[in-house]
mmCIF file of C-alpha atoms and ligand atoms in Angstrom:
data_model
loop_
_atom_site.group_PDB
_atom_site.id
_atom_site.type_symbol
_atom_site.label_atom_id
_atom_site.label_comp_id
_atom_site.label_asym_id
_atom_site.label_seq_id
_atom_site.Cartn_x
_atom_site.Cartn_y
_atom_site.Cartn_z
ATOM 1 C CA UNK A 93 60.316 2.698 -157.929
ATOM 2 C CA UNK A 94 56.685 1.602 -157.430
ATOM 3 C CA UNK A 95 57.202 2.192 -153.726
ATOM 4 C CA UNK A 96 58.549 5.703 -154.313
ATOM 5 C CA UNK A 97 55.698 6.602 -156.659
ATOM 6 C CA UNK A 98 53.039 5.242 -154.305
ATOM 7 C CA UNK A 99 54.415 7.272 -151.381
ATOM 8 C CA UNK A 100 54.373 10.412 -153.544
ATOM 9 C CA UNK A 101 50.786 9.581 -154.446
ATOM 10 C CA UNK A 102 49.814 9.418 -150.777
ATOM 11 C CA UNK A 103 50.656 5.962 -149.455
ATOM 12 C CA UNK A 104 51.056 6.334 -145.681
ATOM 13 C CA UNK A 105 51.465 2.831 -144.307
ATOM 14 C CA UNK A 106 54.849 1.333 -145.103
ATOM 15 C CA UNK A 107 56.513 -1.826 -143.846
ATOM 16 C CA UNK A 108 59.878 -2.129 -142.155
ATOM 17 C CA UNK A 109 61.247 -3.605 -145.390
ATOM 18 C CA UNK A 110 59.912 -0.674 -147.401
ATOM 19 C CA UNK A 111 61.586 1.807 -145.049
ATOM 20 C CA UNK A 112 64.785 -0.151 -145.511
ATOM 21 C CA UNK A 113 64.457 0.180 -149.295
ATOM 22 C CA UNK A 114 63.675 3.880 -149.130
ATOM 23 C CA UNK A 115 66.484 4.783 -146.720
ATOM 24 C CA UNK A 116 68.984 2.645 -148.636
ATOM 25 C CA UNK A 117 68.173 4.481 -151.856
ATOM 26 C CA UNK A 118 68.698 7.874 -150.181
ATOM 27 C CA UNK A 119 71.981 6.708 -148.673
ATOM 28 C CA UNK A 120 73.225 5.537 -152.047
ATOM 29 C CA UNK A 121 72.198 8.805 -153.685
ATOM 30 C CA UNK A 122 73.619 11.113 -151.009
ATOM 31 C CA UNK A 123 76.785 9.416 -149.800
ATOM 32 C CA UNK A 124 78.886 10.905 -152.593
ATOM 33 C CA UNK A 125 77.532 14.441 -152.194
ATOM 34 C CA UNK A 126 79.697 17.194 -150.764
ATOM 35 C CA UNK A 127 78.959 19.151 -147.565
ATOM 36 C CA UNK A 128 77.976 22.114 -149.730
ATOM 37 C CA UNK A 129 76.031 21.123 -152.843
ATOM 38 C CA UNK A 130 75.608 23.235 -155.954
ATOM 39 C CA UNK A 131 72.101 24.542 -156.768
ATOM 40 C CA UNK A 132 70.649 26.762 -159.519
ATOM 41 C CA UNK A 133 70.166 30.501 -158.955
ATOM 42 C CA UNK A 134 66.646 30.705 -160.238
ATOM 43 C CA UNK A 135 63.443 28.704 -160.235
ATOM 44 C CA UNK A 136 64.137 27.286 -156.791
ATOM 45 C CA UNK A 137 61.739 26.636 -153.927
ATOM 46 C CA UNK A 138 63.180 26.758 -150.408
ATOM 47 C CA UNK A 139 61.291 24.804 -147.760
ATOM 48 C CA UNK A 140 61.868 25.420 -144.051
ATOM 49 C CA UNK A 141 61.229 23.186 -141.025
ATOM 50 C CA UNK A 142 58.454 20.620 -141.594
ATOM 51 C CA UNK A 143 58.583 19.003 -138.144
ATOM 52 C CA UNK A 144 56.355 16.084 -138.957
ATOM 53 C CA UNK A 145 53.437 17.966 -140.470
ATOM 54 C CA UNK A 146 52.191 15.884 -143.388
ATOM 55 C CA UNK A 147 49.840 18.650 -144.550
ATOM 56 C CA UNK A 148 52.812 20.900 -145.295
ATOM 57 C CA UNK A 149 54.790 18.321 -147.264
ATOM 58 C CA UNK A 150 51.620 17.390 -149.183
ATOM 59 C CA UNK A 151 51.254 21.032 -150.263
ATOM 60 C CA UNK A 152 54.904 21.093 -151.327
ATOM 61 C CA UNK A 153 54.299 17.891 -153.321
ATOM 62 C CA UNK A 154 51.536 19.645 -155.280
ATOM 63 C CA UNK A 155 53.997 22.408 -156.208
ATOM 64 C CA UNK A 156 56.534 19.717 -157.139
ATOM 65 C CA UNK A 157 54.012 18.324 -159.661
ATOM 66 C CA UNK A 158 53.063 21.774 -160.925
ATOM 67 C CA UNK A 159 56.536 23.358 -161.287
ATOM 68 C CA UNK A 160 58.462 20.652 -163.087
ATOM 69 C CA UNK A 161 61.281 23.003 -164.101
ATOM 70 C CA UNK A 162 61.919 24.082 -160.492
ATOM 71 C CA UNK A 163 64.409 22.802 -157.937
ATOM 72 C CA UNK A 164 63.224 22.065 -154.390
ATOM 73 C CA UNK A 165 65.724 22.672 -151.592
ATOM 74 C CA UNK A 166 64.611 21.319 -148.215
ATOM 75 C CA UNK A 167 66.372 23.085 -145.369
ATOM 76 C CA UNK A 168 66.075 20.252 -142.825
ATOM 77 C CA UNK A 169 64.120 19.374 -139.652
ATOM 78 C CA UNK A 170 61.756 16.861 -141.267
ATOM 79 C CA UNK A 171 60.596 15.003 -138.155
ATOM 80 C CA UNK A 172 60.291 15.591 -134.367
ATOM 81 C CA UNK A 173 57.500 17.486 -132.625
ATOM 82 C CA UNK A 174 54.655 17.122 -135.164
ATOM 83 C CA UNK A 175 51.904 14.519 -135.580
ATOM 84 C CA UNK A 176 53.103 12.651 -138.740
ATOM 85 C CA UNK A 177 56.865 12.431 -138.388
ATOM 86 C CA UNK A 178 57.540 9.123 -140.125
ATOM 87 C CA UNK A 179 55.138 9.877 -142.993
ATOM 88 C CA UNK A 180 56.627 13.330 -143.533
ATOM 89 C CA UNK A 181 60.214 12.068 -143.557
ATOM 90 C CA UNK A 182 59.292 9.259 -145.961
ATOM 91 C CA UNK A 183 57.552 11.582 -148.404
ATOM 92 C CA UNK A 184 60.525 13.974 -148.555
ATOM 93 C CA UNK A 185 62.801 10.990 -149.209
ATOM 94 C CA UNK A 186 60.503 9.725 -151.954
ATOM 95 C CA UNK A 187 60.662 13.098 -153.735
ATOM 96 C CA UNK A 188 64.467 13.151 -153.363
ATOM 97 C CA UNK A 189 64.713 9.665 -154.894
ATOM 98 C CA UNK A 190 62.284 10.272 -157.729
ATOM 99 C CA UNK A 191 63.930 13.527 -158.856
ATOM 100 C CA UNK A 192 67.534 13.658 -157.651
ATOM 101 C CA UNK A 193 68.303 16.413 -160.147
ATOM 102 C CA UNK A 194 65.697 18.799 -158.758
ATOM 103 C CA UNK A 195 65.194 17.866 -155.104
ATOM 104 C CA UNK A 196 67.857 18.392 -152.458
ATOM 105 C CA UNK A 197 67.537 17.440 -148.790
ATOM 106 C CA UNK A 198 69.792 19.365 -146.407
ATOM 107 C CA UNK A 199 70.511 18.336 -142.841
ATOM 108 C CA UNK A 200 68.976 20.231 -139.933
ATOM 109 C CA UNK A 201 69.889 20.070 -136.265
ATOM 110 C CA UNK A 202 67.067 17.545 -135.745
ATOM 111 C CA UNK A 203 68.756 15.120 -138.144
ATOM 112 C CA UNK A 204 70.991 13.883 -135.336
ATOM 113 C CA UNK A 205 70.673 11.013 -132.887
ATOM 114 C CA UNK A 206 70.962 13.347 -129.876
ATOM 115 C CA UNK A 207 68.057 15.566 -130.908
ATOM 116 C CA UNK A 208 65.823 12.866 -132.458
ATOM 117 C CA UNK A 209 66.063 10.870 -129.208
ATOM 118 C CA UNK A 210 64.695 13.823 -127.248
ATOM 119 C CA UNK A 211 62.041 15.392 -129.477
ATOM 120 C CA UNK A 212 59.910 12.538 -130.715
ATOM 121 C CA UNK A 213 61.284 10.769 -133.784
ATOM 122 C CA UNK A 214 63.109 8.046 -131.864
ATOM 123 C CA UNK A 215 59.970 7.405 -129.787
ATOM 124 C CA UNK A 216 57.701 7.294 -132.855
ATOM 125 C CA UNK A 217 59.940 4.991 -134.893
ATOM 126 C CA UNK A 218 60.681 2.554 -132.065
ATOM 127 C CA UNK A 219 57.018 2.496 -130.974
ATOM 128 C CA UNK A 220 55.717 1.792 -134.484
ATOM 129 C CA UNK A 221 58.646 -0.298 -135.765
ATOM 130 C CA UNK A 222 61.864 -1.062 -133.920
ATOM 131 C CA UNK A 223 65.290 0.183 -132.923
ATOM 132 C CA UNK A 224 66.651 -1.268 -136.194
ATOM 133 C CA UNK A 225 64.392 0.989 -138.225
ATOM 134 C CA UNK A 226 65.510 4.023 -136.235
ATOM 135 C CA UNK A 227 69.031 2.999 -137.282
ATOM 136 C CA UNK A 228 68.019 3.109 -140.957
ATOM 137 C CA UNK A 229 67.030 6.752 -140.524
ATOM 138 C CA UNK A 230 70.242 7.592 -138.662
ATOM 139 C CA UNK A 231 72.153 6.396 -141.714
ATOM 140 C CA UNK A 232 70.172 8.868 -143.805
ATOM 141 C CA UNK A 233 70.864 11.712 -141.353
ATOM 142 C CA UNK A 234 74.601 11.315 -141.670
ATOM 143 C CA UNK A 235 74.795 11.477 -145.474
ATOM 144 C CA UNK A 236 72.738 14.666 -145.889
ATOM 145 C CA UNK A 237 74.699 17.766 -147.010
ATOM 146 C CA UNK A 238 74.776 20.771 -144.681
ATOM 147 C CA UNK A 239 74.468 23.588 -147.185
ATOM 148 C CA UNK A 240 73.764 24.554 -150.787
ATOM 149 C CA UNK A 241 75.303 27.273 -152.919
ATOM 150 C CA UNK A 242 74.737 28.554 -156.433
ATOM 151 C CA UNK A 243 77.386 29.858 -158.834
ATOM 152 C CA UNK A 244 76.120 33.392 -158.499
ATOM 153 C CA UNK A 245 75.542 34.079 -154.870
ATOM 154 C CA UNK A 246 72.724 32.051 -153.322
ATOM 155 C CA UNK A 247 73.613 30.289 -150.074
ATOM 156 C CA UNK A 248 71.336 28.056 -148.000
ATOM 157 C CA UNK A 249 71.625 26.010 -144.818
ATOM 158 C CA UNK A 250 69.424 25.060 -141.863
ATOM 159 C CA UNK A 251 70.918 27.269 -139.139
ATOM 160 C CA UNK A 252 73.494 29.799 -140.155
ATOM 161 C CA UNK A 253 77.011 31.047 -140.629
ATOM 162 C CA UNK A 254 79.650 29.203 -138.621
ATOM 163 C CA UNK A 255 82.471 30.957 -136.810
ATOM 164 C CA UNK A 256 86.020 30.812 -138.176
ATOM 165 C CA UNK A 257 85.208 29.979 -141.789
ATOM 166 C CA UNK A 258 87.196 31.770 -144.525
ATOM 167 C CA UNK A 259 87.194 29.583 -147.638
ATOM 168 C CA UNK A 260 84.933 27.030 -149.258
ATOM 169 C CA UNK A 261 87.403 24.363 -148.187
ATOM 170 C CA UNK A 262 86.637 25.188 -144.526
ATOM 171 C CA UNK A 263 83.055 24.124 -145.268
ATOM 172 C CA UNK A 264 83.798 21.208 -147.579
ATOM 173 C CA UNK A 265 86.600 19.485 -145.663
ATOM 174 C CA UNK A 266 84.962 18.492 -142.316
ATOM 175 C CA UNK A 267 83.747 14.898 -142.307
ATOM 176 C CA UNK A 268 79.971 14.762 -141.846
ATOM 177 C CA UNK A 269 79.398 10.988 -141.636
ATOM 178 C CA UNK A 270 78.418 10.814 -137.987
ATOM 179 C CA UNK A 271 75.012 10.430 -136.299
ATOM 180 C CA UNK A 272 75.779 13.676 -134.442
ATOM 181 C CA UNK A 273 77.897 16.779 -135.067
ATOM 182 C CA UNK A 274 81.311 16.395 -133.438
ATOM 183 C CA UNK A 275 82.651 19.014 -135.863
ATOM 184 C CA UNK A 276 81.934 22.625 -134.818
ATOM 185 C CA UNK A 277 81.634 24.044 -138.340
ATOM 186 C CA UNK A 278 78.991 21.507 -139.387
ATOM 187 C CA UNK A 279 77.283 21.823 -136.009
ATOM 188 C CA UNK A 280 77.012 25.610 -136.363
ATOM 189 C CA UNK A 281 75.716 25.414 -139.960
ATOM 190 C CA UNK A 282 72.803 23.436 -138.523
ATOM 191 C CA UNK A 283 72.344 25.375 -135.265
ATOM 192 C CA UNK A 284 73.327 29.073 -135.457
ATOM 193 C CA UNK A 285 70.797 31.927 -135.537
ATOM 194 C CA UNK A 286 71.025 35.408 -137.114
ATOM 195 C CA UNK A 287 70.731 38.490 -134.941
ATOM 196 C CA UNK A 288 70.247 42.089 -136.117
ATOM 197 C CA UNK A 289 73.190 43.421 -134.150
ATOM 198 C CA UNK A 290 76.567 44.909 -134.881
ATOM 199 C CA UNK A 291 78.761 42.027 -133.728
ATOM 200 C CA UNK A 292 80.407 39.039 -135.369
ATOM 201 C CA UNK A 293 79.466 36.164 -133.080
ATOM 202 C CA UNK A 294 77.854 36.053 -129.650
ATOM 203 C CA UNK A 295 76.507 33.486 -127.202
ATOM 204 C CA UNK A 296 73.211 31.776 -128.028
ATOM 205 C CA UNK A 297 70.731 30.577 -125.415
ATOM 206 C CA UNK A 298 70.264 27.329 -127.368
ATOM 207 C CA UNK A 299 73.502 25.995 -125.875
ATOM 208 C CA UNK A 300 77.236 26.408 -125.303
ATOM 209 C CA UNK A 301 78.308 25.317 -128.754
ATOM 210 C CA UNK A 302 75.680 27.414 -130.554
ATOM 211 C CA UNK A 303 76.361 30.994 -131.703
ATOM 212 C CA UNK A 304 74.325 33.982 -132.781
ATOM 213 C CA UNK A 305 75.807 35.584 -135.893
ATOM 214 C CA UNK A 306 75.464 39.338 -136.313
ATOM 215 C CA UNK A 307 75.773 41.735 -139.207
ATOM 216 C CA UNK A 308 79.587 41.746 -139.173
ATOM 217 C CA UNK A 309 79.794 37.978 -139.533
ATOM 218 C CA UNK A 310 77.145 38.047 -142.252
ATOM 219 C CA UNK A 311 78.945 40.800 -144.204
ATOM 220 C CA UNK A 312 82.327 39.069 -143.936
ATOM 221 C CA UNK A 313 80.880 35.736 -145.008
ATOM 222 C CA UNK A 314 79.015 37.381 -147.909
ATOM 223 C CA UNK A 315 82.225 39.102 -149.083
ATOM 224 C CA UNK A 316 84.396 35.991 -148.762
ATOM 225 C CA UNK A 317 81.948 33.669 -150.496
ATOM 226 C CA UNK A 318 80.286 36.105 -152.910
ATOM 227 C CA UNK A 319 76.896 35.604 -151.277
ATOM 228 C CA UNK A 320 74.101 37.933 -152.403
ATOM 229 C CA UNK A 321 71.163 36.174 -150.793
ATOM 230 C CA UNK A 322 70.945 33.595 -148.029
ATOM 231 C CA UNK A 323 68.102 31.248 -147.052
ATOM 232 C CA UNK A 324 67.843 29.435 -143.731
ATOM 233 C CA UNK A 325 65.180 27.943 -141.450
ATOM 234 C CA UNK A 326 65.472 26.710 -137.846
ATOM 235 C CA UNK A 327 63.446 29.393 -136.012
ATOM 236 C CA UNK A 328 59.678 29.487 -135.535
ATOM 237 C CA UNK A 329 58.545 32.729 -137.112
ATOM 238 C CA UNK A 330 54.794 33.438 -136.782
ATOM 239 C CA UNK A 331 54.393 34.574 -140.398
ATOM 240 C CA UNK A 332 56.495 31.720 -141.744
ATOM 241 C CA UNK A 333 58.992 34.266 -143.113
ATOM 242 C CA UNK A 334 61.334 36.742 -141.488
ATOM 243 C CA UNK A 335 64.078 38.733 -143.191
ATOM 244 C CA UNK A 336 67.347 40.063 -141.775
ATOM 245 C CA UNK A 337 70.161 42.394 -142.851
ATOM 246 C CA UNK A 338 68.188 44.496 -145.385
ATOM 247 C CA UNK A 339 66.414 41.469 -146.852
ATOM 248 C CA UNK A 340 69.670 39.711 -147.730
ATOM 249 C CA UNK A 341 68.841 36.816 -145.387
ATOM 250 C CA UNK A 342 65.463 35.065 -145.421
ATOM 251 C CA UNK A 343 64.408 32.793 -142.574
ATOM 252 C CA UNK A 344 61.663 30.309 -143.514
ATOM 253 C CA UNK A 345 59.389 28.116 -141.418
ATOM 254 C CA UNK A 346 57.075 25.642 -143.160
ATOM 255 C CA UNK A 347 55.088 24.050 -140.333
ATOM 256 C CA UNK A 348 52.239 25.381 -138.177
ATOM 257 C CA UNK A 349 54.084 24.402 -134.988
ATOM 258 C CA UNK A 350 50.910 23.648 -133.019
ATOM 259 C CA UNK A 351 49.027 26.484 -134.657
ATOM 260 C CA UNK A 352 51.324 29.377 -133.798
ATOM 261 C CA UNK A 353 52.886 29.835 -137.257
ATOM 262 C CA UNK A 354 51.576 30.358 -140.793
ATOM 263 C CA UNK A 355 53.649 27.874 -142.801
ATOM 264 C CA UNK A 356 55.311 29.345 -145.865
ATOM 265 C CA UNK A 357 57.913 28.522 -148.447
ATOM 266 C CA UNK A 358 59.838 30.824 -150.767
ATOM 267 C CA UNK A 359 60.090 30.723 -154.523
ATOM 268 C CA UNK A 360 63.188 32.255 -156.042
ATOM 269 C CA UNK A 361 62.222 33.150 -159.589
ATOM 270 C CA UNK A 362 64.237 34.636 -162.401
ATOM 271 C CA UNK A 363 66.550 37.599 -161.666
ATOM 272 C CA UNK A 364 66.430 36.973 -157.908
ATOM 273 C CA UNK A 365 62.714 37.729 -157.611
ATOM 274 C CA UNK A 366 61.257 36.364 -154.399
ATOM 275 C CA UNK A 367 57.740 35.099 -153.819
ATOM 276 C CA UNK A 368 56.350 33.984 -150.456
ATOM 277 C CA UNK A 369 53.895 31.101 -150.779
ATOM 278 C CA UNK A 370 51.381 29.954 -148.143
ATOM 279 C CA UNK A 371 51.249 26.219 -147.619
HETATM 280 MN MN1 MN B 99 66.133 23.489 -136.332
#
């Protein structure tokens, strides 16, 4: 645990063996989790895309020290694109290992081999370490849950509502242990985007398998699953926050994305009070 503590305290340089230790601990912790994990309904921070920006995860770490009775739900997309991808991913893992009862890592669309090969993480890890080390991270990707839900109506995932889902079993039963997303339900949880429109599902310019979900899909899903409030990430929003469907869905982005966004996270306090926090 010295390794974990030192990373939380700012250690940046880690050896191949240390990455092996770190990723093995996350795998052991997360393998037995379900696709949809249970979370509390209050005193929760939701963190959107970090995309390899160490400054953002450092700010979150300060809140983690300050709010010891709060849960931290990371909505995915830890690496790719930004300047400190390996360091950012390692720090999130260290928090998840140190406090498994109050830190939850969800899987974003960038936590796949296909995407990480194209957007920077593969290149960074193989340049600095080796193909083996990239493999350690892939084994973390595949154990991460896709969504989180509380007993009284909070739902969170990286992308959005998948098409054709009626019961919790439709979300829990697909097998997620794959470096990519062969399953459409899991794929859409990580990839779909909300749209303020009066349809269920429509095409999405991100790709053939990706959908936009409209108000009808959101209302049906909310009714079926008892969802009162949903959190997701996945889209660059300039203010770091954007709400949909009369503030029942909150989209969060927690990186600057080359200076075009103001990174924010959301604190869900008691009685569903919401606070937007600048990072
Ligand atoms: Mn994404």
